[in-house]
Coordinates of C-alpha atoms in Angstrom, one line a residue:
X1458 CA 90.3 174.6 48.2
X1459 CA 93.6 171.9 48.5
X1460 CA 95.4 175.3 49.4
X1461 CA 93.8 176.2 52.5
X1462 CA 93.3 172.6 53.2
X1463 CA 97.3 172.0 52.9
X1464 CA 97.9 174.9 55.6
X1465 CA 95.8 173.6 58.2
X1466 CA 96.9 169.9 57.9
X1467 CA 100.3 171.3 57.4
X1468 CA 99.8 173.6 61.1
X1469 CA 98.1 170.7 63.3
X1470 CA 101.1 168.4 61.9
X1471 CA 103.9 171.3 62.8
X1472 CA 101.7 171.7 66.4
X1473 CA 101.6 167.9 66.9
X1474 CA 105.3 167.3 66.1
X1475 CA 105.8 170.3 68.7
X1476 CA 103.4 169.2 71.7
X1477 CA 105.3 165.9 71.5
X1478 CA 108.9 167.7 71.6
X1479 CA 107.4 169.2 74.9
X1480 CA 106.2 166.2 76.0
X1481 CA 109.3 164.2 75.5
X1482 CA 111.5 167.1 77.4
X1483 CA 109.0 167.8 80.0
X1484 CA 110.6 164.3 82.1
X1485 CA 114.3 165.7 82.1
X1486 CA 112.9 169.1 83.0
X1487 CA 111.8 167.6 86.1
X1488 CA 114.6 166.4 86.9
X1489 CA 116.5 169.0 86.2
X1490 CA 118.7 169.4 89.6
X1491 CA 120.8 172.8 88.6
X1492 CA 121.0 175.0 90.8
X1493 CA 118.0 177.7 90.8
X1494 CA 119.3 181.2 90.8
X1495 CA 118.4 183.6 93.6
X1496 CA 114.7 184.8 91.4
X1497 CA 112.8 186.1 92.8
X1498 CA 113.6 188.5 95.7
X1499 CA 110.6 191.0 94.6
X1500 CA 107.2 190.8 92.9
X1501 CA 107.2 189.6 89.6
X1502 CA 104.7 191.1 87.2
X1503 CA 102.9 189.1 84.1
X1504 CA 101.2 191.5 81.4
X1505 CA 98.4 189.9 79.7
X1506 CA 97.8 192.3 76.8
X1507 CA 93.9 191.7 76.4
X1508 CA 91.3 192.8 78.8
X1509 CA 90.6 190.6 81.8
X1510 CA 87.9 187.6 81.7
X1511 CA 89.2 185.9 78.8
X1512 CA 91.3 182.8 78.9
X1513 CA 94.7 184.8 78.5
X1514 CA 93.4 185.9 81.7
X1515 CA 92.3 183.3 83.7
X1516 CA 94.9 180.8 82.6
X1517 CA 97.6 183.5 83.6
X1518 CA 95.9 184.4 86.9
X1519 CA 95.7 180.4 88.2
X1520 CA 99.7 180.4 87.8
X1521 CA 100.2 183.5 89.0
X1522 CA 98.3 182.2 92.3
X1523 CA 100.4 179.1 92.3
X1524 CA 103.9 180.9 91.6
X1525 CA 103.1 183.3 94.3
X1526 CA 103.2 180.6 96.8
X1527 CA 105.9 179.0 95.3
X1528 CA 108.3 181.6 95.4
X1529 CA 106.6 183.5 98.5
X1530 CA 106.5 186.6 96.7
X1531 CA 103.9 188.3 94.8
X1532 CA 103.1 187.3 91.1
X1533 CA 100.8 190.3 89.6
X1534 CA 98.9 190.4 86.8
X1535 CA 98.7 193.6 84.7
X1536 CA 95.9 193.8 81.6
X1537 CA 97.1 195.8 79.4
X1538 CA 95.0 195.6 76.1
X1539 CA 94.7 197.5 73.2
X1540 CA 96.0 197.7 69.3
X1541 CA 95.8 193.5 68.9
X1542 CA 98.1 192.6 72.1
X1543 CA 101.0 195.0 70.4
X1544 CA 100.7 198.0 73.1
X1545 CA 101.7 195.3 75.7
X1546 CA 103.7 193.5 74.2
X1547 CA 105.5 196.6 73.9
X1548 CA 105.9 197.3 77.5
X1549 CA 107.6 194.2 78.0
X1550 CA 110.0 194.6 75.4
X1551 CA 110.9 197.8 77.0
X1552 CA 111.3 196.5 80.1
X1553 CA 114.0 195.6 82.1
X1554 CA 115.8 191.9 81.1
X1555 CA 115.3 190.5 84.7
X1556 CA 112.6 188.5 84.6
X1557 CA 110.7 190.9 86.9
X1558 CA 108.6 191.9 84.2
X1559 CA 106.8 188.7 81.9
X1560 CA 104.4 188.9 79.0
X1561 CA 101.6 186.2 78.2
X1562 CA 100.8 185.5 74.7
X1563 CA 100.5 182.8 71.9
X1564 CA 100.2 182.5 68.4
X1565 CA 99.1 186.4 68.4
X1566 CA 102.6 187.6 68.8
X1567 CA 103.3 186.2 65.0
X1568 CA 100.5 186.8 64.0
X1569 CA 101.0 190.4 64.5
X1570 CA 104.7 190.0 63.1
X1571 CA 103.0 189.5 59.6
X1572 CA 99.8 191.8 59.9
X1573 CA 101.0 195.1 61.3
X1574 CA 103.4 196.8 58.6
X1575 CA 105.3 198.6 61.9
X1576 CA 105.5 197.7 65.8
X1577 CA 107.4 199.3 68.6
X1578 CA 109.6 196.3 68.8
X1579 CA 111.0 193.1 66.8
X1580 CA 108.8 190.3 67.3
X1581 CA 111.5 187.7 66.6
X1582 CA 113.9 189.8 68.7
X1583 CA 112.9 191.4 71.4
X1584 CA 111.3 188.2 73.6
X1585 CA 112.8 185.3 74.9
X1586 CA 110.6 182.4 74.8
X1587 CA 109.8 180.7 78.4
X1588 CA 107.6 178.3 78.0
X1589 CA 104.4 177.0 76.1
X1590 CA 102.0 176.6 78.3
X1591 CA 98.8 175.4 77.1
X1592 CA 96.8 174.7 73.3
X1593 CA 93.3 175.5 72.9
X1594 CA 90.4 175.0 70.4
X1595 CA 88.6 177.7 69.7
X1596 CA 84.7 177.4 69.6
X1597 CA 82.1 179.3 67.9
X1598 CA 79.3 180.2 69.9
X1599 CA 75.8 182.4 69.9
X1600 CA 73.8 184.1 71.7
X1601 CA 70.6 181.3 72.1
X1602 CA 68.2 184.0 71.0
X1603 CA 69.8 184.0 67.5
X1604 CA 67.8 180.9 66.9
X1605 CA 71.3 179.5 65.5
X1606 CA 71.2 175.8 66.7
X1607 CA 73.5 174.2 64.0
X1608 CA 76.8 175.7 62.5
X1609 CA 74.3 174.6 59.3
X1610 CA 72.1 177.2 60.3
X1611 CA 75.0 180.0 60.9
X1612 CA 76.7 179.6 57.7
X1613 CA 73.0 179.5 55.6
X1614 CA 72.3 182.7 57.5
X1615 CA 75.4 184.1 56.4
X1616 CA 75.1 183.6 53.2
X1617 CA 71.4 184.1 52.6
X1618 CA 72.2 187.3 54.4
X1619 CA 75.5 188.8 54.2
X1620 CA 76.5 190.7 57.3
X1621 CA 73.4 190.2 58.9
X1622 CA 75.6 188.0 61.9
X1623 CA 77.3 190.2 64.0
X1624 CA 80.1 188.4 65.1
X1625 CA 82.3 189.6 68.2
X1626 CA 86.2 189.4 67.5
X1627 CA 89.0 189.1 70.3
X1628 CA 90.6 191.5 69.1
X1629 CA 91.3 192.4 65.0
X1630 CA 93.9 189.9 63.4
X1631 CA 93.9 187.4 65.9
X1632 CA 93.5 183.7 65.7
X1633 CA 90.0 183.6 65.6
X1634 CA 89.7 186.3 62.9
X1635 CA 92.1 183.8 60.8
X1636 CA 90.4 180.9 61.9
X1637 CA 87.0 182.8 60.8
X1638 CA 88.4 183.9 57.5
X1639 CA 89.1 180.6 56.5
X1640 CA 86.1 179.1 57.1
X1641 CA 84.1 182.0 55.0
X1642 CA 86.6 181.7 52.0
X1643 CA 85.5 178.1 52.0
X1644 CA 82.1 178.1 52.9
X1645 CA 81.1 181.4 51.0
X1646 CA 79.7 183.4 54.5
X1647 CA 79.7 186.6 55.1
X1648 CA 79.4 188.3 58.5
X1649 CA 79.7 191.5 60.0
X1650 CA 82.8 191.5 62.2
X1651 CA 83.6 193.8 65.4
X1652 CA 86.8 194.3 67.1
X1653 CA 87.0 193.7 70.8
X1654 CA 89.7 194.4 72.9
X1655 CA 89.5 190.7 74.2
X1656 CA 87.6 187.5 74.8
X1657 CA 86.0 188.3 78.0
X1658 CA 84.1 191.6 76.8
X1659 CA 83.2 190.2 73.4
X1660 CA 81.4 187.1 75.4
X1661 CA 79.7 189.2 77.5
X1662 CA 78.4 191.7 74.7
X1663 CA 77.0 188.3 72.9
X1664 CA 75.7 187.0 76.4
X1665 CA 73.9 190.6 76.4
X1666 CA 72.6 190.2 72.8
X1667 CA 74.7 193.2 71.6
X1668 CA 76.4 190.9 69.2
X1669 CA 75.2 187.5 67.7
X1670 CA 78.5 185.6 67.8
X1671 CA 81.8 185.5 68.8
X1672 CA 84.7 182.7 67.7
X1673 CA 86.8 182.6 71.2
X1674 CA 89.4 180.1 72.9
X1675 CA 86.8 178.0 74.3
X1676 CA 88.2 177.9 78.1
X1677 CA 87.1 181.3 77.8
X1678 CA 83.3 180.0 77.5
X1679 CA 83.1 176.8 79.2
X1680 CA 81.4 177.8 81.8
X1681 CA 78.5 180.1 79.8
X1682 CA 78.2 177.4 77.6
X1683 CA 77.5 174.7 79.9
X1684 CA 75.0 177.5 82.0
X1685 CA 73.2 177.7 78.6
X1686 CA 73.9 181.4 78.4
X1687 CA 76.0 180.7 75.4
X1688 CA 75.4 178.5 72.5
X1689 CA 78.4 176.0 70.9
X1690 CA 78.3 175.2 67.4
X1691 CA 81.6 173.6 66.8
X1692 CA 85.3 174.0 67.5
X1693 CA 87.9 174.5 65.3
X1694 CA 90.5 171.8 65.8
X1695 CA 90.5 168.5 64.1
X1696 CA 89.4 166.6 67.9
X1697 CA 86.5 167.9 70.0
X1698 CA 87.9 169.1 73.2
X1699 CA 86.7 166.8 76.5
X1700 CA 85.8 169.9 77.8
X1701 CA 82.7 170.1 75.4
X1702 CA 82.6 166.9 74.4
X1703 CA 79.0 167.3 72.3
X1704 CA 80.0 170.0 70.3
X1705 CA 81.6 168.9 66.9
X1706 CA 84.1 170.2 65.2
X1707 CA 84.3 172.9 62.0
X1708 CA 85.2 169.9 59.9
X1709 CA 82.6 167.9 60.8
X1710 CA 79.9 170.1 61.2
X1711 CA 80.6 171.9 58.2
X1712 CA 81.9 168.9 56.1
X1713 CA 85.8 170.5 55.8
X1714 CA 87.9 167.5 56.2
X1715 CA 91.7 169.0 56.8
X1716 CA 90.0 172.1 58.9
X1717 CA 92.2 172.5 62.0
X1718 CA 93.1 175.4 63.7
X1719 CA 94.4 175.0 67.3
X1720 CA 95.8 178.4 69.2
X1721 CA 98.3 178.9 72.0
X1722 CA 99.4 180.6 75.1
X1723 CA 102.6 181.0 76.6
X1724 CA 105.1 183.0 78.0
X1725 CA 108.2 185.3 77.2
X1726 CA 110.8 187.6 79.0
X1727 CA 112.4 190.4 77.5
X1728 CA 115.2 189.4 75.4
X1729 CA 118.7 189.8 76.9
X1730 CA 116.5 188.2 80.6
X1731 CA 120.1 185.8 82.2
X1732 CA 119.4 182.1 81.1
X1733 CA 119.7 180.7 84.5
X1734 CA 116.2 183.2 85.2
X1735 CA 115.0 181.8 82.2
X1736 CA 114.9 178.1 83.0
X1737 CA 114.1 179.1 86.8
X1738 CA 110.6 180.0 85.7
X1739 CA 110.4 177.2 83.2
X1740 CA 111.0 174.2 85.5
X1741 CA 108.0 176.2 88.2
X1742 CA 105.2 177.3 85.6
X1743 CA 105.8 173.4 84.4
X1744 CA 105.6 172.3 88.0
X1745 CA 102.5 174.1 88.1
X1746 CA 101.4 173.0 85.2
X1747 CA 101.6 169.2 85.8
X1748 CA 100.2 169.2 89.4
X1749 CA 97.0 166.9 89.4
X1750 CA 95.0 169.4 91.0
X1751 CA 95.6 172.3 88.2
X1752 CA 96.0 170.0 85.2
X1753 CA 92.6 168.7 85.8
X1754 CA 91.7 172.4 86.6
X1755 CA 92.3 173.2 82.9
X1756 CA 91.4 170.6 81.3
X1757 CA 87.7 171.4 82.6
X1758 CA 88.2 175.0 81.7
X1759 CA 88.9 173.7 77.9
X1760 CA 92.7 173.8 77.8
X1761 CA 95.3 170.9 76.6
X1762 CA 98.3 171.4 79.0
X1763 CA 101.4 171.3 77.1
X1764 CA 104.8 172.5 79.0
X1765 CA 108.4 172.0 78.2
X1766 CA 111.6 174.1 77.3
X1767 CA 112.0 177.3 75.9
X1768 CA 113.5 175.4 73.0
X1769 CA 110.4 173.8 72.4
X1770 CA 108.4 177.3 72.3
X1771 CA 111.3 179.0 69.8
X1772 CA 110.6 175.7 67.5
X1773 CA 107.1 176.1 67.4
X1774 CA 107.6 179.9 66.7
X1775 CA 109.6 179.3 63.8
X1776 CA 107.5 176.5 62.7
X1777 CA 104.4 178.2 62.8
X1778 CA 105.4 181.6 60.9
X1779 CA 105.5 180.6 57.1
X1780 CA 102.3 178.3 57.3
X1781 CA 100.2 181.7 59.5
X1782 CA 101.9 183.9 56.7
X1783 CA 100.5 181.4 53.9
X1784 CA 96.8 181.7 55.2
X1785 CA 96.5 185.4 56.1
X1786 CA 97.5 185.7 52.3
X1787 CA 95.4 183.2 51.0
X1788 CA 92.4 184.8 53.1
X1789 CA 93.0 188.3 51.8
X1790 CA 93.9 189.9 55.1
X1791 CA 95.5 193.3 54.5
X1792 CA 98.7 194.5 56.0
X1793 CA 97.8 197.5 59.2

């Protein structure tokens, strides 16, 4: 379908063209000698808006470790899930324009811009973008005793058998239900899915056998994969990740040249948050970000560190809207 297949060439070039912006800035950042404003003089709190375990999670809890110490005061993470990451998002919008009060998310911010018909807030309004912190693939994975060892064998299940695989989302509307969509509208499967209020509980309901499958960032499932308590079929993004170096990608697997679908996590203050606070926590999560000891801490986890400006986060936002609108039409996802 040249459609689809434009998108997603069309996404991984907008991503690329982005990552390298970051990389390019991330030097001057560095050096960046301004003078830092007097942030923070109280705890600071980060609200991830899925349920703890996933990679929002753990990606958010290794800075907040490292920005506590950096800053000598206390960096907390809040999980506040529910309703796709919006019920979150909407405390931060509400909150105070300080930088007190942060949210983590990625690509699920538009994406809920173009699938919910009303939020509490504006999503190109009401944040202020911080900083891009990491990309991801995301990975498909199954319970071993589905006797699923291919992502051959998945997709001639799930169309042999419509809806007999039950398949764990991260939440309804999210990256990986896109991702998932696309890949049944070309292949022709069908499977059953189930909302989950975020990665970590939807991995541990397929660790448990409760569901067959889930399609998660794959630093959420390193580590069960590698313990063999999860199964990798392939991950979504045109490279495999050195993380998981055996498992192939959709494309491959599948035989879907042009399939690429990477996702994104980041951060964002509530607009109206002073600029000088803004590039404070910019120039420290990247400082975090590129110490040898955490980079290579992600990396293993499954993550691509990626860093820069706020500028570079707004261009990716604005780049990445029309071409996510484009496939949640072309895969027939309704409006909530």
């Amino acid at each position: 379908m040249p459609t689809k297949r434009f998108f997603l060439r069309s996404l991984a070039s907008a991503l690329a063209l982005t990552l390298g912006g970051a990389a390019l800035h991330f030097s001057v950042l560095h050096a960046a000698t301004t003078t830092a404003p007097s942030f923070p003089n109280k705890p600071v709190r980060i609200i991830v808006p899925v349920a703890a375990g996933g990679s929002a999670d753990k990606l958010t809890r290794t800075l907040a470790e490292r920005l506590s110490v950096l800053w000598g005061q206390s960096v907390v993470v809040e999980n506040i899930a529910g309703a796709s990451g919006t019920i979150g998002a909407a405390k931060v919008a509400k909150a105070a324009p300080d930088g007190y009060t942060l949210l983590q998310q990625g690509e699920g911010l538009t994406l809920n811009g173009i699938l919910f018909r009303a939020l509490p807030y504006d999503t190109n309004k009401s944040f202020t973008p911080i900083v891009k912190a990491v990309v991801s693939p995301q990975v498909l994975v199954v319970n071993p005793g589905t006797g699923l060892n291919t992502l051959a064998d998945y997709l001639a299940r799930a169309k042999a058998q419509p809806e007999s695989i039950s398949l764990a989302l991260p939440g309804n509307g999210g990256i990986a239900h896109v991702a998932h969509e696309i890949l049944a509208q070309e292949t022709g499967a069908k499977v059953n899915y189930i909302p989950y209020p975020g990665g970590g509980p939807a991995a541990v309901d397929v660790i448990a056998g409760h569901a067959n499958a889930t399609l998660i960032t794959l630093a959420a499932v390193t580590e069960y994969v590698r313990a063999g308590r999860l199964r990798a079929l392939a991950v979504t993004t045109a490279y495999r990740s050195p993380a998981l170096p055996q498992v192939p990608t959709v494309a491959e697997a599948a035989q879907l040249p042009g399939f690429s679908v990477e996702s994104w996590q980041g951060y964002f203050a509530p607009v109206g948050t002073p600029q000088a606070v803004v590039q404070k926590i910019n120039r420290d999560i990247n400082l975090v970000l590129q110490s040898p000891e955490i980079r290579a801490q992600l990396e293993a986890q499954g993550f691509k560190v990626a860093g820069g400006t706020s500028a570079d986060l707004a261009k990716s936002l604005q780049a990445e809207q029309p071409l996510y609108a484009h496939a949640i039409k072309t895969a027939g996802l309704a409006l909530r």
